[in-house]
Amino acid sequence: MFQRFELFPKRYGIYPYIWMIYLAMPIYYLWKAHGLDLYIGVTVFIIFILTYRQLYMTSGTSAFSYWLGVQMAAVLVLSLMIDPNMFFLGFFSANFIGWYTEQRMFRRFLLFFAIVQTIPIAVNIKEFTAEQLLFFTPFYLIMLVSPYGIRTMLDRQQLEAKLDEANQHIKELIKREERMRIARDLHDTMGHTLSLITLKSELVTKLITKNPERAIQEAREIERTSRAALREVRQLVSDMRAISIAEALADAQEMLKSADIELQITGDLEPHGDVPDLTQNMASLCMLEAVPMS
C-alpha cells in the first residue's frame, strides 16, 4: 500500500511554507545569470530546495546533519558563483542549527556555518563599498546569534511539554490515590460489618425452625447493623473529595487540549449549582472517564 506524499510533516503546520516565500530572492538573481553559471546555479538551487525539505523530514535523525552540511555548501556555491546576496540564504541554515539539542553538535555546525558565511564576504570585500559592508555586517551578526535564540525557544517548548505531561501524570496519581483511599475506607468500614451480617444471616437460617423468636431477634439485629452500615457509607461518600461539573469540564478541556482536540461548551454552568454534590461528583467522574487519555 502506497503512503500519501507529504511535502512537509504535518506537525510543523504552515511554518515551512512561510519560509518558502524568501526563495523568491534567489530566483531573481538566477534570472540574471548566463551560460554555465546559470546551469550550475539552477542545479545548486534545486539541491538547496531539496535539502530544505529533507531537513524537516529527517529532524532528530543522523541524516539531519548530512542535509544541513549539503545546504550550507549550496549557499556557499550560490554566493560565490551567482551573487553575494545569496549569502542571505544562510538564514535557513541558521534556523536549522538551532534545532540541535546536543551542545557539541550545535557548536560544531555553528562554527562551520560562521566559516561558510564569512567566505563570500572575504572574497568580495574589495568590491564592496562601505555602505554595502555596513549593510551586510548586521545581518551577518544576526545569522550567528539567531541559532541561540531558536535553540532557547525550542528548549522552552520542550520544557513546557514536559511540564504539561508531568501535570497530567500528577492528576492521574491524585485520582489513583483517591480511588485507593476510598477502597481502603470501604474495606475498613464495610468489611467487618458485611462479615457480621453474613454470619447472622446464616444463624437466622438455622434458628428459623428451631427457635423462631431468637431468629426474629437476630433478624432485627441484622436490620440495625445494615442501617448503621448505610449511615457509614453515606458519611464516607460525603467525606469524598467531590468534583463539580464545572471542574470536570475544565479538566476534560485540558486533557483534550493536550491531544489537539478543542472542547466546545455551550450553555451556562451556573444552573448546576443547585445539583447535590454527590450527583455532581458521580456525573463528573463519568464525564472524565469518557475523555480519551491519548
Tab-separated table of C-alpha atoms in Angstrom:
chain	number	residue	atom	x	y	z
A	1	MET	CA	0.000	0.000	0.000
A	2	PHE	CA	1.409	3.378	-1.064
A	3	GLN	CA	1.925	6.091	1.528
A	4	ARG	CA	0.464	9.509	0.864
A	5	PHE	CA	3.130	12.007	-0.219
A	6	GLU	CA	3.808	14.843	2.210
A	7	LEU	CA	5.790	17.911	1.226
A	8	PHE	CA	6.448	18.634	4.910
A	9	PRO	CA	5.431	16.796	8.088
A	10	LYS	CA	2.016	17.911	9.313
A	11	ARG	CA	3.275	18.592	12.842
A	12	TYR	CA	5.043	21.750	11.590
A	13	GLY	CA	1.846	23.262	10.230
A	14	ILE	CA	2.328	26.173	7.803
A	15	TYR	CA	5.724	27.133	9.255
A	16	PRO	CA	7.830	25.510	6.458
A	17	TYR	CA	5.649	27.074	3.753
A	18	ILE	CA	6.101	30.589	5.153
A	19	TRP	CA	9.875	30.310	4.812
A	20	MET	CA	9.496	29.361	1.138
A	21	ILE	CA	8.387	32.937	0.410
A	22	TYR	CA	12.017	34.009	0.802
A	23	LEU	CA	13.039	31.740	-2.073
A	24	ALA	CA	11.849	34.436	-4.473
A	25	MET	CA	15.069	36.377	-3.858
A	26	PRO	CA	17.435	33.683	-5.230
A	27	ILE	CA	15.193	33.239	-8.277
A	28	TYR	CA	15.654	36.940	-9.069
A	29	TYR	CA	19.463	36.620	-9.068
A	30	LEU	CA	19.388	33.338	-11.010
A	31	TRP	CA	17.316	35.100	-13.658
A	32	LYS	CA	20.237	37.481	-14.294
A	33	ALA	CA	22.838	34.684	-14.624
A	34	HIS	CA	24.004	33.410	-18.015
A	35	GLY	CA	25.769	30.444	-19.552
A	36	LEU	CA	27.471	27.888	-17.340
A	37	ASP	CA	26.832	29.947	-14.210
A	38	LEU	CA	23.083	29.711	-14.884
A	39	TYR	CA	23.089	25.911	-15.243
A	40	ILE	CA	25.244	25.407	-12.179
A	41	GLY	CA	23.225	27.947	-10.209
A	42	VAL	CA	19.859	26.353	-11.056
A	43	THR	CA	21.196	22.883	-10.214
A	44	VAL	CA	22.609	24.012	-6.879
A	45	PHE	CA	19.425	25.943	-6.089
A	46	ILE	CA	17.328	22.832	-6.711
A	47	ILE	CA	19.644	20.945	-4.356
A	48	PHE	CA	19.134	23.708	-1.788
A	49	ILE	CA	15.339	23.343	-2.033
A	50	LEU	CA	15.688	19.565	-1.662
A	51	THR	CA	17.799	19.991	1.477
A	52	TYR	CA	15.180	22.367	2.901
A	53	ARG	CA	12.510	19.687	2.649
A	54	GLN	CA	14.785	16.885	3.831
A	55	LEU	CA	15.824	18.779	6.944
A	56	TYR	CA	12.195	18.797	8.076
A	57	MET	CA	11.742	15.144	7.134
A	58	THR	CA	14.934	13.942	8.891
A	59	SER	CA	14.688	16.050	12.047
A	60	GLY	CA	16.013	14.082	15.019
A	61	THR	CA	17.906	11.545	12.881
A	62	SER	CA	21.558	11.177	11.897
A	63	ALA	CA	20.729	12.210	8.302
A	64	PHE	CA	19.811	15.700	9.548
A	65	SER	CA	23.474	16.713	9.876
A	66	TYR	CA	24.237	15.431	6.370
A	67	TRP	CA	21.486	17.503	4.752
A	68	LEU	CA	22.423	20.565	6.785
A	69	GLY	CA	26.020	20.294	5.559
A	70	VAL	CA	24.830	19.991	1.953
A	71	GLN	CA	22.597	23.042	2.387
A	72	MET	CA	25.420	25.208	3.740
A	73	ALA	CA	27.650	24.084	0.870
A	74	ALA	CA	24.892	25.039	-1.582
A	75	VAL	CA	24.643	28.514	-0.025
A	76	LEU	CA	28.413	28.928	-0.376
A	77	VAL	CA	28.413	27.937	-4.074
A	78	LEU	CA	25.482	30.236	-4.892
A	79	SER	CA	27.094	33.138	-3.026
A	80	LEU	CA	30.391	32.741	-4.889
A	81	MET	CA	29.114	31.935	-8.397
A	82	ILE	CA	25.791	33.766	-8.736
A	83	ASP	CA	25.662	36.779	-6.439
A	84	PRO	CA	26.986	37.700	-2.976
A	85	ASN	CA	23.395	38.422	-1.916
A	86	MET	CA	22.778	34.662	-1.986
A	87	PHE	CA	24.552	34.936	1.357
A	88	PHE	CA	21.127	35.668	2.895
A	89	LEU	CA	20.049	32.072	2.264
A	90	GLY	CA	22.147	31.378	5.336
A	91	PHE	CA	19.142	32.348	7.468
A	92	PHE	CA	17.628	28.977	6.501
A	93	SER	CA	20.671	27.110	7.812
A	94	ALA	CA	20.842	29.282	10.938
A	95	ASN	CA	17.298	28.232	11.765
A	96	PHE	CA	18.108	24.521	11.472
A	97	ILE	CA	21.317	24.824	13.512
A	98	GLY	CA	19.148	25.983	16.409
A	99	TRP	CA	17.375	22.609	16.328
A	100	TYR	CA	20.386	20.789	17.771
A	101	THR	CA	19.835	19.763	21.377
A	102	GLU	CA	23.329	18.337	21.777
A	103	GLN	CA	25.792	21.084	22.722
A	104	ARG	CA	28.749	19.558	20.838
A	105	MET	CA	26.910	19.281	17.502
A	106	PHE	CA	25.401	22.730	17.944
A	107	ARG	CA	28.818	24.364	18.396
A	108	ARG	CA	30.409	22.347	15.588
A	109	PHE	CA	27.843	23.337	12.978
A	110	LEU	CA	27.691	26.924	14.221
A	111	LEU	CA	31.465	27.206	13.685
A	112	PHE	CA	31.191	25.619	10.236
A	113	PHE	CA	28.326	27.977	9.427
A	114	ALA	CA	30.351	31.026	10.506
A	115	ILE	CA	33.207	29.979	8.200
A	116	VAL	CA	30.879	29.349	5.246
A	117	GLN	CA	29.154	32.724	5.671
A	118	THR	CA	32.452	34.572	6.066
A	119	ILE	CA	33.986	33.271	2.819
A	120	PRO	CA	31.689	35.180	0.369
A	121	ILE	CA	32.242	38.437	2.268
A	122	ALA	CA	36.018	37.908	2.418
A	123	VAL	CA	36.239	37.041	-1.292
A	124	ASN	CA	34.214	40.069	-2.412
A	125	ILE	CA	35.341	42.529	0.253
A	126	LYS	CA	37.398	44.584	-2.230
A	127	GLU	CA	34.363	45.012	-4.473
A	128	PHE	CA	32.077	46.110	-1.630
A	129	THR	CA	31.573	49.760	-0.858
A	130	ALA	CA	31.475	50.986	2.724
A	131	GLU	CA	27.677	51.178	2.534
A	132	GLN	CA	27.463	47.558	1.331
A	133	LEU	CA	29.693	46.354	4.178
A	134	LEU	CA	27.549	48.234	6.688
A	135	PHE	CA	24.519	46.573	5.119
A	136	PHE	CA	25.922	43.033	5.286
A	137	THR	CA	27.517	43.242	8.750
A	138	PRO	CA	24.319	43.424	10.888
A	139	PHE	CA	22.735	40.513	9.009
A	140	TYR	CA	25.945	38.505	9.356
A	141	LEU	CA	25.909	39.016	13.130
A	142	ILE	CA	22.182	38.216	13.356
A	143	MET	CA	22.779	34.938	11.495
A	144	LEU	CA	25.428	33.914	14.027
A	145	VAL	CA	23.287	34.844	17.024
A	146	SER	CA	19.873	33.581	15.829
A	147	PRO	CA	20.646	29.845	16.377
A	148	TYR	CA	20.993	30.576	20.102
A	149	GLY	CA	17.575	32.229	20.184
A	150	ILE	CA	15.939	29.415	18.222
A	151	ARG	CA	17.574	26.811	20.451
A	152	THR	CA	16.372	28.608	23.583
A	153	MET	CA	12.838	28.820	22.193
A	154	LEU	CA	12.757	25.106	21.325
A	155	ASP	CA	14.167	24.186	24.743
A	156	ARG	CA	11.405	26.206	26.381
A	157	GLN	CA	8.747	24.487	24.267
A	158	GLN	CA	10.137	21.089	25.261
A	159	LEU	CA	10.157	22.086	28.933
A	160	GLU	CA	6.548	23.280	28.675
A	161	ALA	CA	5.567	19.989	27.027
A	162	LYS	CA	7.311	18.035	29.785
A	163	LEU	CA	5.609	20.219	32.413
A	164	ASP	CA	2.192	19.535	30.867
A	165	GLU	CA	2.989	15.827	30.823
A	166	ALA	CA	4.108	15.962	34.464
A	167	ASN	CA	0.954	17.823	35.483
A	168	GLN	CA	-1.172	15.239	33.718
A	169	HIS	CA	0.759	12.477	35.473
A	170	ILE	CA	0.203	14.188	38.825
A	171	LYS	CA	-3.531	14.392	38.144
A	172	GLU	CA	-3.584	10.681	37.356
A	173	LEU	CA	-1.664	9.905	40.553
A	174	ILE	CA	-4.125	12.003	42.575
A	175	LYS	CA	-7.069	10.149	41.042
A	176	ARG	CA	-5.404	6.792	41.681
A	177	GLU	CA	-4.625	7.723	45.285
A	178	GLU	CA	-8.214	8.888	45.779
A	179	ARG	CA	-9.535	5.570	44.464
A	180	MET	CA	-7.158	3.635	46.710
A	181	ARG	CA	-8.201	5.714	49.737
A	182	ILE	CA	-11.880	5.074	49.021
A	183	ALA	CA	-11.167	1.367	48.587
A	184	ARG	CA	-9.310	1.246	51.923
A	185	ASP	CA	-12.069	3.164	53.707
A	186	LEU	CA	-14.744	0.910	52.260
A	187	HIS	CA	-12.791	-2.182	53.239
A	188	ASP	CA	-12.168	-0.946	56.761
A	189	THR	CA	-15.716	0.338	57.188
A	190	MET	CA	-17.748	-2.356	55.480
A	191	GLY	CA	-15.587	-5.462	55.696
A	192	HIS	CA	-16.329	-6.251	59.328
A	193	THR	CA	-19.988	-5.183	59.024
A	194	LEU	CA	-20.695	-7.373	55.992
A	195	SER	CA	-18.953	-10.326	57.613
A	196	LEU	CA	-21.156	-9.860	60.698
A	197	ILE	CA	-24.316	-9.656	58.561
A	198	THR	CA	-23.299	-12.823	56.714
A	199	LEU	CA	-22.751	-14.765	59.958
A	200	LYS	CA	-26.015	-13.560	61.466
A	201	SER	CA	-27.885	-14.418	58.261
A	202	GLU	CA	-26.538	-17.971	58.446
A	203	LEU	CA	-27.566	-18.093	62.103
A	204	VAL	CA	-31.102	-16.929	61.276
A	205	THR	CA	-31.371	-19.653	58.642
A	206	LYS	CA	-30.509	-22.275	61.238
A	207	LEU	CA	-32.728	-20.820	64.017
A	208	ILE	CA	-35.826	-20.141	61.924
A	209	THR	CA	-37.169	-23.653	62.558
A	210	LYS	CA	-35.558	-24.447	65.915
A	211	ASN	CA	-36.032	-21.106	67.707
A	212	PRO	CA	-38.211	-18.649	65.770
A	213	GLU	CA	-38.140	-15.989	68.490
A	214	ARG	CA	-34.326	-15.999	68.555
A	215	ALA	CA	-34.342	-15.872	64.755
A	216	ILE	CA	-36.562	-12.765	64.845
A	217	GLN	CA	-34.163	-11.087	67.297
A	218	GLU	CA	-31.188	-11.872	65.092
A	219	ALA	CA	-33.061	-10.572	62.024
A	220	ARG	CA	-33.745	-7.306	63.819
A	221	GLU	CA	-30.071	-7.144	64.778
A	222	ILE	CA	-29.186	-7.596	61.111
A	223	GLU	CA	-31.527	-4.722	60.233
A	224	ARG	CA	-29.891	-2.433	62.818
A	225	THR	CA	-26.437	-3.414	61.615
A	226	SER	CA	-27.315	-2.784	57.945
A	227	ARG	CA	-28.798	0.621	58.784
A	228	ALA	CA	-25.642	1.564	60.682
A	229	ALA	CA	-23.565	0.401	57.720
A	230	LEU	CA	-25.696	2.526	55.382
A	231	ARG	CA	-25.066	5.593	57.557
A	232	GLU	CA	-21.327	4.896	57.486
A	233	VAL	CA	-21.338	4.599	53.692
A	234	ARG	CA	-23.217	7.882	53.372
A	235	GLN	CA	-20.744	9.535	55.718
A	236	LEU	CA	-17.860	8.123	53.683
A	237	VAL	CA	-19.351	9.427	50.449
A	238	SER	CA	-19.936	12.865	51.947
A	239	ASP	CA	-16.277	12.998	53.016
A	240	MET	CA	-15.066	12.168	49.485
A	241	ARG	CA	-13.279	14.853	47.504
A	242	ALA	CA	-16.247	15.888	45.391
A	243	ILE	CA	-15.664	17.175	41.864
A	244	SER	CA	-18.131	19.666	40.432
A	245	ILE	CA	-19.303	19.537	36.846
A	246	ALA	CA	-17.506	22.822	36.123
A	247	GLU	CA	-14.223	21.411	37.469
A	248	ALA	CA	-14.681	18.202	35.465
A	249	LEU	CA	-15.265	20.183	32.258
A	250	ALA	CA	-12.136	22.253	32.931
A	251	ASP	CA	-10.072	19.075	33.458
A	252	ALA	CA	-11.568	17.496	30.338
A	253	GLN	CA	-10.728	20.613	28.336
A	254	GLU	CA	-7.083	20.448	29.442
A	255	MET	CA	-6.801	16.725	28.635
A	256	LEU	CA	-8.342	17.188	25.185
A	257	LYS	CA	-6.155	20.240	24.538
A	258	SER	CA	-3.042	18.084	25.014
A	259	ALA	CA	-4.387	15.865	22.205
A	260	ASP	CA	-5.066	18.896	19.939
A	261	ILE	CA	-8.828	18.496	20.402
A	262	GLU	CA	-10.946	21.546	21.127
A	263	LEU	CA	-13.791	21.133	23.619
A	264	GLN	CA	-16.693	23.479	22.901
A	265	ILE	CA	-19.101	24.106	25.784
A	266	THR	CA	-22.498	25.690	25.189
A	267	GLY	CA	-24.754	26.994	27.898
A	268	ASP	CA	-24.143	28.301	31.407
A	269	LEU	CA	-22.653	26.111	34.129
A	270	GLU	CA	-24.139	28.134	36.981
A	271	PRO	CA	-27.544	26.321	36.974
A	272	HIS	CA	-25.698	23.170	38.036
A	273	GLY	CA	-25.019	24.781	41.407
A	274	ASP	CA	-28.326	23.517	42.819
A	275	VAL	CA	-27.483	19.898	41.922
A	276	PRO	CA	-26.432	17.842	45.005
A	277	ASP	CA	-22.678	17.350	45.452
A	278	LEU	CA	-22.984	13.553	45.264
A	279	THR	CA	-24.851	13.752	41.946
A	280	GLN	CA	-22.328	16.221	40.530
A	281	ASN	CA	-19.452	14.024	41.673
A	282	MET	CA	-20.893	10.913	40.011
A	283	ALA	CA	-21.651	12.795	36.770
A	284	SER	CA	-18.174	14.364	36.793
A	285	LEU	CA	-16.405	11.023	37.234
A	286	CYS	CA	-18.421	9.535	34.348
A	287	MET	CA	-17.551	12.544	32.202
A	288	LEU	CA	-13.801	12.252	32.915
A	289	GLU	CA	-13.841	8.510	32.248
A	290	ALA	CA	-15.313	9.222	28.808
A	291	VAL	CA	-12.451	11.564	27.874
A	292	PRO	CA	-9.667	9.761	25.932
A	293	MET	CA	-6.253	9.963	27.631
A	294	SER	CA	-4.151	9.865	24.445
